[in-house]
Tab-separated table of N, CA and C in Angstrom:
chain	number	residue	atom	x	y	z
H	1	MET	N	58.111	58.807	-61.770
H	1	MET	CA	58.316	58.622	-63.200
H	1	MET	C	59.080	57.279	-63.484
H	2	ASP	N	58.208	56.231	-63.718
H	2	ASP	CA	58.893	54.892	-63.936
H	2	ASP	C	59.490	54.761	-65.182
H	3	ARG	N	58.924	55.103	-66.135
H	3	ARG	CA	59.336	54.783	-67.530
H	3	ARG	C	59.672	56.262	-68.263
H	4	ILE	N	60.780	56.232	-69.025
H	4	ILE	CA	61.117	57.503	-69.800
H	4	ILE	C	60.675	57.208	-71.314
H	5	ASN	N	59.958	58.036	-71.783
H	5	ASN	CA	59.520	57.929	-73.220
H	5	ASN	C	60.860	58.168	-74.150
H	6	LYS	N	61.451	57.211	-74.692
H	6	LYS	CA	62.679	57.337	-75.508
H	6	LYS	C	62.455	58.196	-76.621
H	7	THR	N	61.301	58.245	-77.303
H	7	THR	CA	61.084	59.035	-78.460
H	7	THR	C	61.133	60.604	-78.146
H	8	SER	N	60.567	60.927	-76.979
H	8	SER	CA	60.657	62.354	-76.589
H	8	SER	C	61.989	62.704	-76.203
H	9	LEU	N	62.741	61.772	-75.554
H	9	LEU	CA	64.123	62.091	-75.097
H	9	LEU	C	65.010	62.310	-76.317
H	10	ILE	N	64.963	61.382	-77.323
H	10	ILE	CA	65.798	61.474	-78.571
H	10	ILE	C	65.352	62.808	-79.278
H	11	LEU	N	64.161	62.977	-79.468
H	11	LEU	CA	63.739	64.235	-80.245
H	11	LEU	C	64.094	65.587	-79.446
H	12	GLY	N	64.067	65.516	-78.084
H	12	GLY	CA	64.560	66.605	-77.373
H	12	GLY	C	65.914	66.874	-77.570
H	13	ILE	N	66.834	65.845	-77.594
H	13	ILE	CA	68.240	66.063	-77.726
H	13	ILE	C	68.555	66.552	-79.197
H	14	VAL	N	67.762	66.050	-80.102
H	14	VAL	CA	68.077	66.449	-81.519
H	14	VAL	C	67.659	67.948	-81.650
H	15	TRP	N	66.512	68.380	-80.995
H	15	TRP	CA	65.986	69.814	-81.046
H	15	TRP	C	67.061	70.621	-80.362
H	16	VAL	N	67.634	70.246	-79.343
H	16	VAL	CA	68.651	71.017	-78.616
H	16	VAL	C	69.843	71.340	-79.555
H	17	VAL	N	70.431	70.289	-80.243
H	17	VAL	CA	71.487	70.424	-81.053
H	17	VAL	C	71.225	71.173	-82.313
H	18	VAL	N	70.061	70.857	-82.882
H	18	VAL	CA	69.610	71.664	-84.184
H	18	VAL	C	69.334	73.082	-83.875
H	19	SER	N	68.575	73.489	-82.755
H	19	SER	CA	68.419	74.843	-82.466
H	19	SER	C	69.631	75.497	-82.074
H	20	TYR	N	70.571	74.913	-81.405
H	20	TYR	CA	71.937	75.682	-80.996
H	20	TYR	C	72.658	75.882	-82.326
H	21	VAL	N	72.681	75.055	-83.269
H	21	VAL	CA	73.338	75.274	-84.521
H	21	VAL	C	72.675	76.372	-85.282
H	22	LEU	N	71.331	76.343	-85.275
H	22	LEU	CA	70.577	77.496	-85.975
H	22	LEU	C	70.796	78.760	-85.275
H	23	VAL	N	70.845	78.829	-83.994
H	23	VAL	CA	70.992	80.094	-83.258
H	23	VAL	C	72.380	80.647	-83.421
H	24	THR	N	73.321	79.807	-83.421
H	24	THR	CA	74.744	80.314	-83.452
H	24	THR	C	75.233	80.450	-84.991
H	25	GLN	N	74.757	79.624	-85.905
H	25	GLN	CA	75.363	79.910	-87.191
H	25	GLN	C	74.341	80.597	-88.224
H	26	VAL	N	73.118	80.156	-88.306
H	26	VAL	CA	72.265	80.647	-89.261
H	26	VAL	C	71.570	82.028	-88.898
H	27	PHE	N	70.916	81.986	-87.704
H	27	PHE	CA	70.101	83.092	-87.319
H	27	PHE	C	70.764	83.976	-86.213
H	28	SER	N	72.046	83.926	-86.242
H	28	SER	CA	72.864	84.689	-85.171
H	28	SER	C	72.526	86.129	-85.139
H	29	ASP	N	72.534	86.932	-86.256
H	29	ASP	CA	72.156	88.271	-86.362
H	29	ASP	C	70.748	88.568	-85.889
H	30	TRP	N	69.778	87.699	-86.226
H	30	TRP	CA	68.478	87.940	-85.889
H	30	TRP	C	68.331	87.788	-84.409
H	31	PHE	N	68.758	86.692	-83.874
H	31	PHE	CA	68.571	86.395	-82.475
H	31	PHE	C	69.350	87.362	-81.509
H	32	TYR	N	70.497	87.817	-81.893
H	32	TYR	CA	71.224	88.738	-81.083
H	32	TYR	C	70.629	90.070	-81.095
H	33	ALA	N	69.811	90.413	-82.051
H	33	ALA	CA	69.160	91.668	-82.113
H	33	ALA	C	67.814	91.630	-81.144
H	34	ARG	N	67.471	90.514	-80.762
H	34	ARG	CA	66.418	90.382	-79.782
H	34	ARG	C	66.794	90.343	-78.366
H	35	PRO	N	65.838	90.324	-77.355
H	35	PRO	CA	66.231	90.228	-76.000
H	35	PRO	C	67.050	88.993	-75.733
H	36	VAL	N	67.873	88.937	-74.673
H	36	VAL	CA	68.690	87.772	-74.235
H	36	VAL	C	67.837	86.621	-73.905
H	37	TRP	N	66.848	86.736	-73.175
H	37	TRP	CA	65.993	85.568	-72.736
H	37	TRP	C	65.274	84.742	-73.949
H	38	LEU	N	65.280	85.274	-75.151
H	38	LEU	CA	64.741	84.739	-76.239
H	38	LEU	C	65.518	83.422	-76.638
H	39	ILE	N	66.719	83.437	-76.644
H	39	ILE	CA	67.503	82.302	-77.114
H	39	ILE	C	67.275	81.053	-76.144
H	40	PRO	N	67.491	81.046	-74.767
H	40	PRO	CA	67.185	79.899	-74.023
H	40	PRO	C	65.773	79.474	-74.102
H	41	LEU	N	64.845	80.507	-74.155
H	41	LEU	CA	63.523	80.174	-74.298
H	41	LEU	C	63.123	79.390	-75.569
H	42	THR	N	63.752	79.671	-76.718
H	42	THR	CA	63.603	78.970	-77.842
H	42	THR	C	64.177	77.471	-77.764
H	43	ILE	N	65.353	77.384	-77.064
H	43	ILE	CA	65.938	76.027	-76.980
H	43	ILE	C	65.194	75.235	-75.943
H	44	ILE	N	64.913	75.762	-74.789
H	44	ILE	CA	64.312	74.981	-73.851
H	44	ILE	C	62.862	74.730	-74.045
H	45	GLY	N	62.131	75.859	-74.610
H	45	GLY	CA	60.742	75.668	-74.959
H	45	GLY	C	60.409	74.553	-75.822
H	46	GLY	N	61.257	74.353	-76.760
H	46	GLY	CA	61.114	73.339	-77.773
H	46	GLY	C	61.136	71.915	-77.077
H	47	VAL	N	61.974	71.705	-76.209
H	47	VAL	CA	62.213	70.548	-75.462
H	47	VAL	C	60.961	70.223	-74.662
H	48	VAL	N	60.503	71.345	-74.001
H	48	VAL	CA	59.280	71.153	-73.006
H	48	VAL	C	58.110	70.754	-73.954
H	49	ILE	N	57.966	71.380	-75.137
H	49	ILE	CA	56.801	71.131	-75.913
H	49	ILE	C	56.883	69.644	-76.445
H	50	ILE	N	58.074	69.162	-76.802
H	50	ILE	CA	58.199	67.824	-77.324
H	50	ILE	C	57.965	66.825	-76.162
H	51	ARG	N	58.387	67.084	-75.010
H	51	ARG	CA	57.950	66.149	-73.860
H	51	ARG	C	56.613	66.129	-73.536
H	52	ILE	N	55.919	67.238	-73.444
H	52	ILE	CA	54.361	67.372	-73.332
H	52	ILE	C	53.692	66.670	-74.360
H	53	LEU	N	54.129	66.749	-75.570
H	53	LEU	CA	53.425	66.305	-76.791
H	53	LEU	C	53.529	64.660	-76.746
H	54	PHE	N	54.738	64.185	-76.462
H	54	PHE	CA	54.886	62.679	-76.461
H	54	PHE	C	54.490	61.981	-75.162
H	55	ASP	N	54.651	62.634	-73.954
H	55	ASP	CA	54.387	62.101	-72.659
H	55	ASP	C	52.967	62.181	-72.306
H	56	MET	N	52.248	63.277	-72.635
H	56	MET	CA	50.939	63.562	-72.067
H	56	MET	C	49.890	63.589	-73.140
H	57	ILE	N	50.112	63.956	-74.330
H	57	ILE	CA	49.158	64.066	-75.413
H	57	ILE	C	49.107	62.692	-76.207
H	58	LEU	N	50.123	62.368	-76.867
H	58	LEU	CA	50.114	61.306	-77.802
H	58	LEU	C	50.311	59.912	-76.992
H	59	LYS	N	51.156	60.003	-75.874
H	59	LYS	CA	51.442	58.758	-75.145
H	59	LYS	C	51.734	57.643	-75.917
H	60	TYR	N	52.811	57.925	-76.702
H	60	TYR	CA	53.268	56.820	-77.712
H	60	TYR	C	54.804	56.912	-77.739
H	61	ASP	N	55.499	55.799	-77.752
H	61	ASP	CA	56.831	55.706	-77.768
H	61	ASP	C	57.206	54.781	-79.012
H	62	PHE	N	57.999	55.195	-80.001
H	62	PHE	CA	58.241	54.523	-81.225
H	62	PHE	C	59.250	53.441	-81.008
H	63	PHE	N	60.137	53.577	-79.808
H	63	PHE	CA	61.112	52.525	-79.501
H	63	PHE	C	60.442	51.522	-78.504
H	64	ASN	N	59.483	51.892	-77.671
H	64	ASN	CA	58.966	50.853	-76.824
H	64	ASN	C	57.428	50.768	-77.035
H	65	LYS	N	57.158	49.754	-77.756
H	65	LYS	CA	55.791	49.518	-78.171
H	65	LYS	C	54.769	49.227	-77.017
H	66	ASP	N	55.205	48.842	-76.013
H	66	ASP	CA	54.363	48.581	-74.767
H	66	ASP	C	54.190	49.884	-73.926
H	67	TYR	N	54.636	50.934	-74.328
H	67	TYR	CA	54.653	52.213	-73.490
H	67	TYR	C	53.215	52.582	-73.151
H	68	LYS	N	52.367	52.502	-74.137
H	68	LYS	CA	51.016	52.961	-73.872
H	68	LYS	C	50.199	51.922	-72.914
H	69	LYS	N	50.448	50.610	-73.083
H	69	LYS	CA	49.930	49.637	-72.243
H	69	LYS	C	50.323	49.745	-70.924
H	70	GLN	N	51.634	50.044	-70.722
H	70	GLN	CA	52.223	50.227	-69.381
H	70	GLN	C	51.733	51.439	-68.692
H	71	GLU	N	51.389	52.571	-69.418
H	71	GLU	CA	50.821	53.787	-68.853
H	71	GLU	C	49.376	53.491	-68.413
H	72	ARG	N	48.561	52.651	-69.114
H	72	ARG	CA	47.199	52.424	-68.650
H	72	ARG	C	47.148	51.628	-67.462
H	73	GLN	N	48.153	50.705	-67.099
H	73	GLN	CA	48.194	49.849	-66.097
H	73	GLN	C	48.439	50.694	-64.764
H	74	LYS	N	49.143	51.807	-64.835
H	74	LYS	CA	49.470	52.552	-63.626
H	74	LYS	C	48.320	53.040	-62.790
């Protein structure tokens, strides 16, 4: 992996922070009534989906405009 897609990295970090706040503050009663594995699956699953979306499907980086060109040259 030569280049990191900065858009997916930033959106992944934002997702982790927002989902953690939502799980601990807003939806705490709902999440804690569910199985324990649902909380990490929600947080980590969102990051994986964001990485797949921006790295493999869209292949676009908002911060590095040459990302798509560099991927084609590989």
